[in-house]
Amino acid sequence: MHKQARIIAICHPKGGVGKTTTTMVLAAALAERGYGVLVADCDAQASASAWANAAPELKPFPAAVVNLSAYAGKVHREIQKQLDKYDFVVVDCPPGLDSLSPQSAILVADLVIVPLPPSPADLWAARGVKLLIERGLGLNPSLKAVILANRVVRTSLSNAIMRELNEFGIPLMSSRLSNRTAYQEAVISGVSVSALGRDAQVAIGEVNAFADEVLALIGECK
Ligand SMILES: Nc1ncnc2c1ncn2[C@@H]1O[C@H](COP(=O)(O)OP(=O)(O)OP(=O)(O)O)[C@@H](O)[C@H]1O
Ligand SMILES: [Mg+2]
């Protein structure tokens, strides 16, 4: 059957907000549902590749991972070469406002997800990605963009910022990832959160709800 992968780019100009975590938990959740998934690792730090390489030999990471960081502003061409082989390409973008690969990925993406910890500094930094998306919409009018609240904690400051995110101008996903060690354990072990078993029940539920919402959003893109 001829496939035409849908492209999901995970972007935020600030480092450490959860781009690679979001990429890898989403890619694994989609792959575990039977979809063919490629992670396009566009970051020279190669954290997504390192995550998959840490997987146990007998239990490889469920999605394929390719490092495209050398292609910078031409990653969209490399991604397009893979579209007939997969159902989804999830693009892990590097941080940095001047980085060319997020702009390139946004050119061909169906959906951009902006992981955003509800803290003031991360919210300010996200204004950069808003500009990037607004510019991308000029060239790719069918692009959809959403914010995923990540590392959510229950404090009054976090709750206030979550309310502010609703006004940010990019829709806030109703699913969210809370601040949990399961997400860090998955990196160290090179696995999906579902592979962590019973101890990671809450994280597994969060990731499933996140994957459901992404599929619904992508369905709307068709
Ligand atoms: N929901 C979460 N709960 C707990 N820890 C998290 C969560 N999301 C991310 N982290 C941790 O925060 C750190 C940064 O996350 P991650 O590498 O995904 O960010 P990034 O945006 O890809 O960073 P960079 O810009 O450097 O590529 C990692 O140690 C990761 O395990
Ligand atoms: Mg990263």
Coordinates of C-alpha atoms and ligand atoms in Angstrom, one line a residue:
M1 CA 0.0 0.0 0.0
H2 CA 1.3 3.4 -0.9
K3 CA 1.8 5.5 2.2
Q4 CA 2.1 9.3 2.7
A5 CA 3.4 10.0 6.1
R6 CA 2.0 12.8 8.2
I7 CA 4.7 15.1 9.6
I8 CA 4.6 16.3 13.2
A9 CA 7.3 18.8 14.2
I10 CA 8.2 19.4 17.8
C11 CA 9.6 22.9 18.2
H12 CA 10.6 25.4 20.8
P13 CA 13.6 27.8 20.6
K14 CA 14.5 27.3 24.3
G15 CA 16.7 24.4 25.4
G16 CA 15.4 21.8 27.8
V17 CA 11.7 22.4 27.5
G18 CA 11.0 18.8 26.6
K19 CA 11.2 18.6 22.8
T20 CA 13.1 15.3 22.7
T21 CA 10.9 13.8 25.4
T22 CA 7.7 14.8 23.6
T23 CA 9.1 13.5 20.3
M24 CA 10.1 10.1 21.7
V25 CA 7.0 9.4 23.9
L26 CA 4.8 10.3 21.0
A27 CA 6.8 8.4 18.4
A28 CA 6.8 5.3 20.7
A29 CA 3.1 5.6 21.5
L30 CA 2.2 5.8 17.8
A31 CA 4.5 2.9 16.9
E32 CA 3.0 0.8 19.7
R33 CA -0.4 1.3 18.1
G34 CA 0.9 -0.3 14.9
Y35 CA 1.8 2.8 12.9
G36 CA 5.1 3.0 11.0
V37 CA 7.0 5.9 12.7
L38 CA 10.2 7.6 11.9
V39 CA 11.9 10.1 14.3
A40 CA 13.8 12.7 12.3
D41 CA 16.5 13.8 14.8
C42 CA 17.5 17.3 13.6
D43 CA 19.6 18.2 16.6
A44 CA 23.4 17.9 16.5
Q45 CA 23.2 16.9 20.2
A46 CA 21.5 13.8 18.8
S47 CA 19.5 13.2 22.0
A48 CA 16.7 11.3 20.3
S49 CA 19.3 9.0 18.6
A50 CA 21.0 8.4 21.9
W51 CA 17.6 7.6 23.5
A52 CA 16.9 4.9 20.9
N53 CA 20.5 3.6 21.0
A54 CA 20.2 3.1 24.8
A55 CA 17.4 0.5 24.1
P56 CA 18.0 -3.1 25.2
E57 CA 19.1 -5.3 22.3
L58 CA 16.1 -7.6 22.7
K59 CA 13.7 -4.7 23.0
P60 CA 14.6 -2.1 20.4
F61 CA 13.0 1.4 20.5
P62 CA 9.6 0.9 18.7
A63 CA 10.2 3.7 16.1
A64 CA 13.0 4.1 13.6
V65 CA 15.3 7.1 14.2
V66 CA 17.4 8.9 11.6
N67 CA 19.8 11.8 12.3
L68 CA 19.3 14.6 9.9
S69 CA 21.1 17.4 11.8
A70 CA 23.7 17.9 9.0
Y71 CA 20.9 19.0 6.6
A72 CA 19.9 22.1 8.5
G73 CA 17.7 24.2 6.2
K74 CA 17.2 21.3 3.9
V75 CA 15.8 18.8 6.3
H76 CA 12.3 19.2 4.7
R77 CA 13.8 17.6 1.5
E78 CA 15.2 14.7 3.5
I79 CA 11.9 14.2 5.3
Q80 CA 10.0 14.2 2.1
K81 CA 12.2 11.3 0.8
Q82 CA 10.9 9.2 3.6
L83 CA 7.1 9.9 3.3
D84 CA 6.2 6.7 1.3
K85 CA 7.8 4.4 3.9
Y86 CA 6.0 5.6 7.1
D87 CA 2.7 6.7 8.5
F88 CA 4.2 9.4 10.7
V89 CA 7.5 11.3 10.8
V90 CA 8.0 13.0 14.1
V91 CA 10.7 15.8 13.9
D92 CA 12.8 16.6 17.0
C93 CA 13.9 20.1 16.4
P94 CA 17.0 21.6 18.0
P95 CA 16.8 24.7 20.2
G96 CA 17.9 28.1 19.0
L97 CA 15.9 30.9 17.2
D98 CA 18.4 31.1 14.4
S99 CA 18.4 27.3 13.8
L100 CA 17.4 26.6 10.2
S101 CA 16.0 23.1 10.7
P102 CA 12.8 24.1 12.6
Q103 CA 12.0 26.6 9.8
S104 CA 12.6 23.9 7.3
A105 CA 10.5 21.3 9.1
I106 CA 7.6 23.8 9.5
L107 CA 7.5 24.2 5.7
V108 CA 6.3 20.6 5.3
A109 CA 4.7 19.8 8.7
D110 CA 1.0 19.0 9.1
L111 CA 1.2 19.7 12.8
V112 CA 3.6 21.7 15.0
I113 CA 3.6 20.8 18.7
V114 CA 5.3 23.3 21.1
P115 CA 6.1 21.7 24.4
L116 CA 5.9 24.4 27.1
P117 CA 6.6 24.0 30.8
P118 CA 4.3 26.5 32.6
S119 CA 7.0 28.8 33.9
P120 CA 7.4 32.5 33.0
A121 CA 10.8 32.1 31.3
D122 CA 9.6 29.3 29.0
L123 CA 6.4 31.3 28.2
W124 CA 8.5 34.4 27.2
A125 CA 10.8 32.2 25.1
A126 CA 7.8 30.7 23.3
R127 CA 7.0 34.0 21.7
G128 CA 9.9 33.2 19.3
V129 CA 8.2 30.0 18.2
K130 CA 4.9 31.9 17.7
L131 CA 6.7 34.1 15.2
L132 CA 8.2 31.1 13.5
I133 CA 4.8 29.5 13.1
E134 CA 3.2 32.8 11.9
R135 CA 5.9 32.9 9.2
G136 CA 5.5 29.2 8.4
L137 CA 1.7 29.7 7.9
G138 CA 2.5 32.1 5.0
L139 CA 4.3 29.3 3.2
N140 CA 2.3 26.3 4.5
P141 CA -1.3 27.5 5.1
S142 CA -2.6 24.1 6.1
L143 CA -0.2 24.0 9.1
K144 CA -1.7 23.4 12.5
A145 CA 0.1 24.4 15.7
V146 CA -0.7 23.5 19.3
I147 CA 1.0 23.9 22.7
L148 CA 1.5 20.9 24.9
A149 CA 2.0 21.8 28.6
N150 CA 5.0 19.8 29.8
R151 CA 6.4 19.2 33.3
V152 CA 3.2 20.4 34.8
V153 CA 3.2 20.8 38.6
R154 CA 0.4 21.7 40.8
T155 CA 1.4 25.1 42.1
S156 CA -0.6 28.4 42.0
L157 CA 2.1 30.0 39.7
S158 CA 1.9 27.0 37.3
N159 CA -1.9 27.1 37.4
A160 CA -1.9 30.9 36.7
I161 CA 0.5 30.3 33.7
M162 CA -1.7 27.5 32.4
R163 CA -4.6 30.0 32.3
E164 CA -2.3 32.5 30.5
L165 CA -1.4 29.8 27.9
N166 CA -5.1 29.7 26.9
E167 CA -4.6 33.3 25.7
F168 CA -1.3 32.8 24.0
G169 CA -2.7 32.6 20.5
I170 CA -1.8 29.0 19.8
P171 CA -4.4 26.5 21.1
L172 CA -3.4 24.6 24.2
M173 CA -3.9 20.8 24.0
S174 CA -6.2 19.4 26.7
S175 CA -3.7 16.6 27.3
R176 CA -0.6 17.4 29.2
L177 CA 2.5 15.8 30.6
S178 CA 3.2 16.3 34.3
N179 CA 6.6 16.4 35.9
R180 CA 7.4 12.7 36.5
T181 CA 10.5 10.6 36.9
A182 CA 9.0 8.1 34.5
Y183 CA 9.8 10.4 31.6
Q184 CA 13.4 10.6 32.8
E185 CA 13.6 6.8 33.4
A186 CA 12.4 6.2 29.8
V187 CA 15.3 8.2 28.4
I188 CA 17.9 6.4 30.5
S189 CA 16.5 3.0 29.6
G190 CA 15.9 3.8 25.9
V191 CA 12.3 2.7 26.1
S192 CA 8.8 4.1 25.8
V193 CA 6.9 4.9 29.0
S194 CA 4.7 1.9 28.4
A195 CA 7.7 -0.4 28.7
L196 CA 8.2 0.9 32.3
G197 CA 5.1 -1.0 33.4
R198 CA 2.9 -0.6 36.4
D199 CA 5.1 2.0 38.2
A200 CA 4.6 4.4 35.3
Q201 CA 0.8 4.0 35.1
V202 CA 0.1 7.8 35.3
A203 CA 2.7 8.7 32.7
I204 CA 1.4 5.9 30.4
G205 CA -2.2 7.3 30.7
E206 CA -0.9 10.9 30.0
V207 CA 1.0 9.7 26.9
N208 CA -2.0 7.7 25.6
A209 CA -4.3 10.7 26.0
F210 CA -1.6 12.9 24.2
A211 CA -1.4 10.4 21.3
D212 CA -5.2 10.2 21.0
E213 CA -5.4 14.0 20.8
V214 CA -2.6 14.1 18.2
L215 CA -4.4 11.5 16.1
A216 CA -7.6 13.5 16.3
L217 CA -5.8 16.7 15.3
I218 CA -4.1 15.0 12.4
G219 CA -7.4 13.5 11.4
E220 CA -8.8 17.1 11.2
C221 CA -5.8 18.0 8.9
K222 CA -6.8 15.4 6.2
Ligands
LIG1 N1 7.4 15.7 31.8 C1 8.7 15.6 32.3 N2 8.9 15.1 33.5 C2 10.1 15.0 34.0 N3 11.3 15.3 33.4 C3 11.1 15.8 32.1 C4 9.9 15.9 31.5 N4 10.0 16.4 30.2 C5 11.4 16.6 30.1 N5 12.0 16.2 31.2 C6 13.5 16.2 31.4 O1 14.0 17.5 31.2 C7 15.2 17.4 30.5 C8 15.1 18.1 29.2 O2 14.2 17.5 28.4 P1 14.4 17.3 26.8 O3 15.8 16.7 26.5 O4 13.2 16.5 26.3 O5 14.3 18.8 26.3 P2 14.7 19.4 24.9 O6 13.8 20.6 24.7 O7 14.7 18.4 23.9 O8 16.2 20.0 25.2 P3 17.2 20.5 24.1 O9 16.7 21.9 23.7 O10 18.5 20.6 24.8 O11 17.2 19.5 22.9 C9 15.6 15.9 30.4 O12 16.4 15.6 31.4 C10 14.2 15.3 30.5 O13 14.3 13.9 31.0
MG2 MG 16.3 17.9 22.5

